[in-house]
mmCIF file of C-alpha atoms in Angstrom:
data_model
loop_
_atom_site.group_PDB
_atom_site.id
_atom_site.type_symbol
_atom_site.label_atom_id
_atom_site.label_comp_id
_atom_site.label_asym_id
_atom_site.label_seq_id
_atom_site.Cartn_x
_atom_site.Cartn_y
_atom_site.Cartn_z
ATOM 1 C CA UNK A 1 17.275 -3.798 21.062
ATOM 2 C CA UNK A 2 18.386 -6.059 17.988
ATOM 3 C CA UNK A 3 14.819 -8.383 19.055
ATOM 4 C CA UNK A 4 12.145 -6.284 18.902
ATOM 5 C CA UNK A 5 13.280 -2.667 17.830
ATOM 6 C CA UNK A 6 12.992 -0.472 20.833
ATOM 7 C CA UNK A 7 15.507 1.757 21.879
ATOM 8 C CA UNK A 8 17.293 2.298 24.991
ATOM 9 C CA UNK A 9 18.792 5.704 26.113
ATOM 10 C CA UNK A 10 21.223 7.034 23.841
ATOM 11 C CA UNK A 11 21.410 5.666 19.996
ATOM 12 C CA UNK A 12 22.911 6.788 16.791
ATOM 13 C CA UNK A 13 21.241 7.376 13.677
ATOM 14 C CA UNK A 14 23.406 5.551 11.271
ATOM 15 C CA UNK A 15 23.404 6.457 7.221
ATOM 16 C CA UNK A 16 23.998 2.508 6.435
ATOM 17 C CA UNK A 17 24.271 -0.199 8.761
ATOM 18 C CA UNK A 18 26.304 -3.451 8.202
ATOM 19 C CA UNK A 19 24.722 -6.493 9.466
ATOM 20 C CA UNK A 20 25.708 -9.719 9.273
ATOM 21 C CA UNK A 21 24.279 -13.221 7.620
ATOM 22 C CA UNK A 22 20.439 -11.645 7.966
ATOM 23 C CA UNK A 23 18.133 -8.598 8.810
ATOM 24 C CA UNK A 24 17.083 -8.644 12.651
ATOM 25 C CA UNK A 25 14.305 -7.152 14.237
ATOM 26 C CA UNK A 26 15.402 -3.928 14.981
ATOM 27 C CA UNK A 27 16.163 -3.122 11.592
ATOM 28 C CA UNK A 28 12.935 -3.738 10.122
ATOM 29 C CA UNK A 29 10.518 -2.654 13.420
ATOM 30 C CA UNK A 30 10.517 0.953 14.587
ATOM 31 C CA UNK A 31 11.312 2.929 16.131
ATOM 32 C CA UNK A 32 14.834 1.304 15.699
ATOM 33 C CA UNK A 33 14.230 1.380 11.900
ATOM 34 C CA UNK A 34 14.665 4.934 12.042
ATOM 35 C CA UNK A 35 18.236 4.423 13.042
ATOM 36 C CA UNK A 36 19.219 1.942 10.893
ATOM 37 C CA UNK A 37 19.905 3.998 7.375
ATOM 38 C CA UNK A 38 20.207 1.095 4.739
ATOM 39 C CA UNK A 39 21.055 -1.850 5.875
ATOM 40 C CA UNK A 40 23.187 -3.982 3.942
ATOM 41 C CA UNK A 41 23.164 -7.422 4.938
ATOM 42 C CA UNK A 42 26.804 -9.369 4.276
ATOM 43 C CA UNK A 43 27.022 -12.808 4.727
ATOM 44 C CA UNK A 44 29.881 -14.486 6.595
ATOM 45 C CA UNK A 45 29.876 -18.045 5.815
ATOM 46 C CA UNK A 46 27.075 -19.174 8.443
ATOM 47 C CA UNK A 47 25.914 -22.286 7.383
ATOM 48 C CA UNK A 48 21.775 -22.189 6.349
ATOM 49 C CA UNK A 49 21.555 -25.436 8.662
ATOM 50 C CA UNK A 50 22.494 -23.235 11.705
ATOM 51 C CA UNK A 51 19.957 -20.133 10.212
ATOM 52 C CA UNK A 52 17.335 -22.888 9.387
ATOM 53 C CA UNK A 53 17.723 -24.313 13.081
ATOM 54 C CA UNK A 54 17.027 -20.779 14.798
ATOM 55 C CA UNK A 55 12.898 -20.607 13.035
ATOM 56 C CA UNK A 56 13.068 -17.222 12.418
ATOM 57 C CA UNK A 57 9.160 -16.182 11.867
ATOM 58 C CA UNK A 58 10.215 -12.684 9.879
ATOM 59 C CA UNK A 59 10.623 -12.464 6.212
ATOM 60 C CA UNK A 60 11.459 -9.896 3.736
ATOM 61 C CA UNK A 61 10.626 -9.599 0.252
ATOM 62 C CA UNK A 62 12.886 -7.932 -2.212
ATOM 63 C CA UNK A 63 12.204 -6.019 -5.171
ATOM 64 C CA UNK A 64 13.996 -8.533 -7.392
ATOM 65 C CA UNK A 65 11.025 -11.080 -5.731
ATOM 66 C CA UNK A 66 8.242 -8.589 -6.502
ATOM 67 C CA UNK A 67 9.431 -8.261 -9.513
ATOM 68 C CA UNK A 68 9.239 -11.972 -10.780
ATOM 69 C CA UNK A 69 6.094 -12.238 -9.080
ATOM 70 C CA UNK A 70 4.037 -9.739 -10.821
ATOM 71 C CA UNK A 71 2.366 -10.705 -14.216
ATOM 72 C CA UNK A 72 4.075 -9.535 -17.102
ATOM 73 C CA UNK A 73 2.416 -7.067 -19.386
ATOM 74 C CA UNK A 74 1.615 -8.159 -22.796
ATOM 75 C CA UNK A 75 1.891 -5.384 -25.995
ATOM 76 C CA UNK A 76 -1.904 -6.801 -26.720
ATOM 77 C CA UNK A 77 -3.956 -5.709 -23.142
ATOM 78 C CA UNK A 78 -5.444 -3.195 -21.829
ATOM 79 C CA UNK A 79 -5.483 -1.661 -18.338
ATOM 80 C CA UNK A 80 -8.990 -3.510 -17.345
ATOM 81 C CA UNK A 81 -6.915 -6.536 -18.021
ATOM 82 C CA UNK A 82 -5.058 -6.235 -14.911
ATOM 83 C CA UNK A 83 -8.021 -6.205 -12.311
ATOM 84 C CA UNK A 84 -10.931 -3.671 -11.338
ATOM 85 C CA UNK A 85 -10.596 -1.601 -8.305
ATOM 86 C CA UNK A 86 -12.934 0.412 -6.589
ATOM 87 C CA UNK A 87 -12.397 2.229 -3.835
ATOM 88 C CA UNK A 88 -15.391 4.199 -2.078
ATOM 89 C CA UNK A 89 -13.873 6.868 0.603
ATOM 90 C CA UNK A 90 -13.206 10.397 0.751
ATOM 91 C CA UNK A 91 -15.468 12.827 2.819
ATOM 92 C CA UNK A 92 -15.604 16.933 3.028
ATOM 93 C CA UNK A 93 -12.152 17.537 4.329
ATOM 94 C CA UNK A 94 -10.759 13.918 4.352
ATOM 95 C CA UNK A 95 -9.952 13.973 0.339
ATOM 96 C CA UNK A 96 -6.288 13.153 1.145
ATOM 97 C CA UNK A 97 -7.556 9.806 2.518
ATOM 98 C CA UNK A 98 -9.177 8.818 -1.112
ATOM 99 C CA UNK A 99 -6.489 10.495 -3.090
ATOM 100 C CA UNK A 100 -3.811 8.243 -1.441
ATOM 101 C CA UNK A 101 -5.621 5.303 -1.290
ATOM 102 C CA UNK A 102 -6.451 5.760 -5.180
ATOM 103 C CA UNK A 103 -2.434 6.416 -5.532
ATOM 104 C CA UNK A 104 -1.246 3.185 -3.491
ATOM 105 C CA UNK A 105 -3.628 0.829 -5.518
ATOM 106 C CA UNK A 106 -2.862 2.168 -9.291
ATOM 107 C CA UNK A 107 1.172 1.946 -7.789
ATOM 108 C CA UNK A 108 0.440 -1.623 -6.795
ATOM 109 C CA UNK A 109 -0.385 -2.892 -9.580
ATOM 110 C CA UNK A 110 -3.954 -2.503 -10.380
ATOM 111 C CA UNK A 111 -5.186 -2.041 -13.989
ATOM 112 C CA UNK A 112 -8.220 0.223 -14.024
ATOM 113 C CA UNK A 113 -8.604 2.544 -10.776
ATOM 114 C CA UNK A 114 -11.532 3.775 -9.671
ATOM 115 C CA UNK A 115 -12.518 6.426 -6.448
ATOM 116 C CA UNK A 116 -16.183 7.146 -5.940
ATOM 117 C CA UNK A 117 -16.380 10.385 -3.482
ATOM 118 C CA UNK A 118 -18.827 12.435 -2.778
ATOM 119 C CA UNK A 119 -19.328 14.612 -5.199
ATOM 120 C CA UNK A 120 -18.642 17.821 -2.731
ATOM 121 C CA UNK A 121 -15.141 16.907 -3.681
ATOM 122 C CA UNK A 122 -15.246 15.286 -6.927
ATOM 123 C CA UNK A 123 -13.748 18.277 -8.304
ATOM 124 C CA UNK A 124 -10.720 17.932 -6.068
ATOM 125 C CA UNK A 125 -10.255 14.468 -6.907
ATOM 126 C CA UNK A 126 -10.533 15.204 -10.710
ATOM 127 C CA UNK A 127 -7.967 17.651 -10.053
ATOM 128 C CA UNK A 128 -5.284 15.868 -8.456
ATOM 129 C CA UNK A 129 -5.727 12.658 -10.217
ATOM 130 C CA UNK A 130 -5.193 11.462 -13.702
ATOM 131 C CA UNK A 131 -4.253 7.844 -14.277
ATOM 132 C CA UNK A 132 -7.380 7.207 -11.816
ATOM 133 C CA UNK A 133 -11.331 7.325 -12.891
ATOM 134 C CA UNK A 134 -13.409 9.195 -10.736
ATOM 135 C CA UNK A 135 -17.285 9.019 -9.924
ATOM 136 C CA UNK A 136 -18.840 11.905 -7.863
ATOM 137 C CA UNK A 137 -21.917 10.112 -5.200
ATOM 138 C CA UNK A 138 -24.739 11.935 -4.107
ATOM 139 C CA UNK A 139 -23.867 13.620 -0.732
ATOM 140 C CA UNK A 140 -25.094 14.883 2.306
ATOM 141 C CA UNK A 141 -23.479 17.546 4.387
ATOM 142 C CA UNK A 142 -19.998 16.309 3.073
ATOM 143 C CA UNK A 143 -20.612 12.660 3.409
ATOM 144 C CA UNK A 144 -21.520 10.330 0.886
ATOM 145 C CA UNK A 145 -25.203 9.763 0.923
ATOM 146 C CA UNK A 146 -27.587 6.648 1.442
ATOM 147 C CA UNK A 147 -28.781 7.340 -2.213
ATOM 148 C CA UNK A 148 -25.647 6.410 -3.336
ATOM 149 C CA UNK A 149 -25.735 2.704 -2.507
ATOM 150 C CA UNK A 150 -27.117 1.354 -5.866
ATOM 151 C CA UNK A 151 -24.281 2.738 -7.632
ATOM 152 C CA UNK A 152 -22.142 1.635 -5.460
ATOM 153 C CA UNK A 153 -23.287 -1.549 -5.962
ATOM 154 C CA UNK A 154 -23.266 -1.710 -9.068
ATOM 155 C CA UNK A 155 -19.745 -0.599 -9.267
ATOM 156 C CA UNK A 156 -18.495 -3.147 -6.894
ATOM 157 C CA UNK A 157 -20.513 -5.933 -8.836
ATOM 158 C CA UNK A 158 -18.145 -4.753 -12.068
ATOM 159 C CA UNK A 159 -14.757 -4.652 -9.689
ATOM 160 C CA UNK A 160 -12.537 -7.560 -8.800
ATOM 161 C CA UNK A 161 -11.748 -6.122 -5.539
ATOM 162 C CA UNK A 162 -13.457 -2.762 -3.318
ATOM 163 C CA UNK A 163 -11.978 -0.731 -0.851
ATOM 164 C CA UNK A 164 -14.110 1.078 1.644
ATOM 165 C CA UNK A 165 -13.653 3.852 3.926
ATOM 166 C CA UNK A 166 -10.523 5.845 3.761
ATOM 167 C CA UNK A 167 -11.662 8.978 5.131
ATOM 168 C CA UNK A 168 -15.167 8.192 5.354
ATOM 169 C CA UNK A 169 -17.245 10.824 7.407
ATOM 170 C CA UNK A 170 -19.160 8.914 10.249
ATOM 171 C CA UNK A 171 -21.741 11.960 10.013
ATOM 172 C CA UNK A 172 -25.628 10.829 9.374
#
């Protein structure tokens, strides 16, 4: 269904799909996304008045956009120019969670990365990261501890934005 990306009954999984004037629905909502290969959008001459008339409420952003909209990096900076994250997560058994949160926001953009986890798996996350600081909490069976709230205050009053939770044990 070209409106809202379901699929009904049979359906091919294309390598590249042609679609014309704009993306619709289906090929940026799942499941039909899965079908759709890449999609090359050609345009054939519809005037924008017509597009403009139909208030389309998706949009996409290419990486062209992203591109021009992300602050350029000057020879004379430094990584803590280019905003303080801190992300607090991670649990006995739920590194992953920390690990790819800590990967997303370094890819994003952020200047100076760091993952507080308890330190049951601070070694882990030492391990498997290196472009990312870590800081190991006080823990308690796995979990980060309630001693470790005045550093992580005091982290987060140092950070430009905090991230909380990703894989955070709910144990007590």
């Amino acid at each position: 269904n070209a409106d809202n990306g379901n699929i009904s009954g049979n359906c091919i999984k294309a390598t590249t799909t042609i679609t014309f004037t704009a993306y619709k629905p289906a090929h940026l909502l799942f499941p039909a996304a899965d079908y759709c290969g890449n999609v090359v959008v050609c345009p054939i001459s519809i005037p924008n008045a017509v597009i403009e008339a139909e208030e389309i409420s998706m949009q996409t952003i290419e990486e062209d956009e992203v591109k021009r909209l992300l602050p350029k990096r000057t020879k004379n900076s430094h990584k803590g120019d280019y905003g303080k994250a801190l992300i607090i997560a991670g649990s006995s058994g739920m590194s992953g969670a920390a690990y790819l949160c800590a990967q997303a926001c370094a890819r994003s953009g952020a200047g100076l990365v760091t993952v507080c986890v308890p330190k049951c798996i601070h070694s882990i996350m030492e391990a498997k990261t290196t472009e990312v600081m870590t800081i190991g909490l006080p823990d308690n069976n796995g979990a980060i501890s309630t001693d470790a709230l005045p550093l992580m205050l005091e982290r987060a009053s140092k950070s430009d934005i905090v991230v909380f939770g990703p894989g955070i044990s709910n144990q007590d």
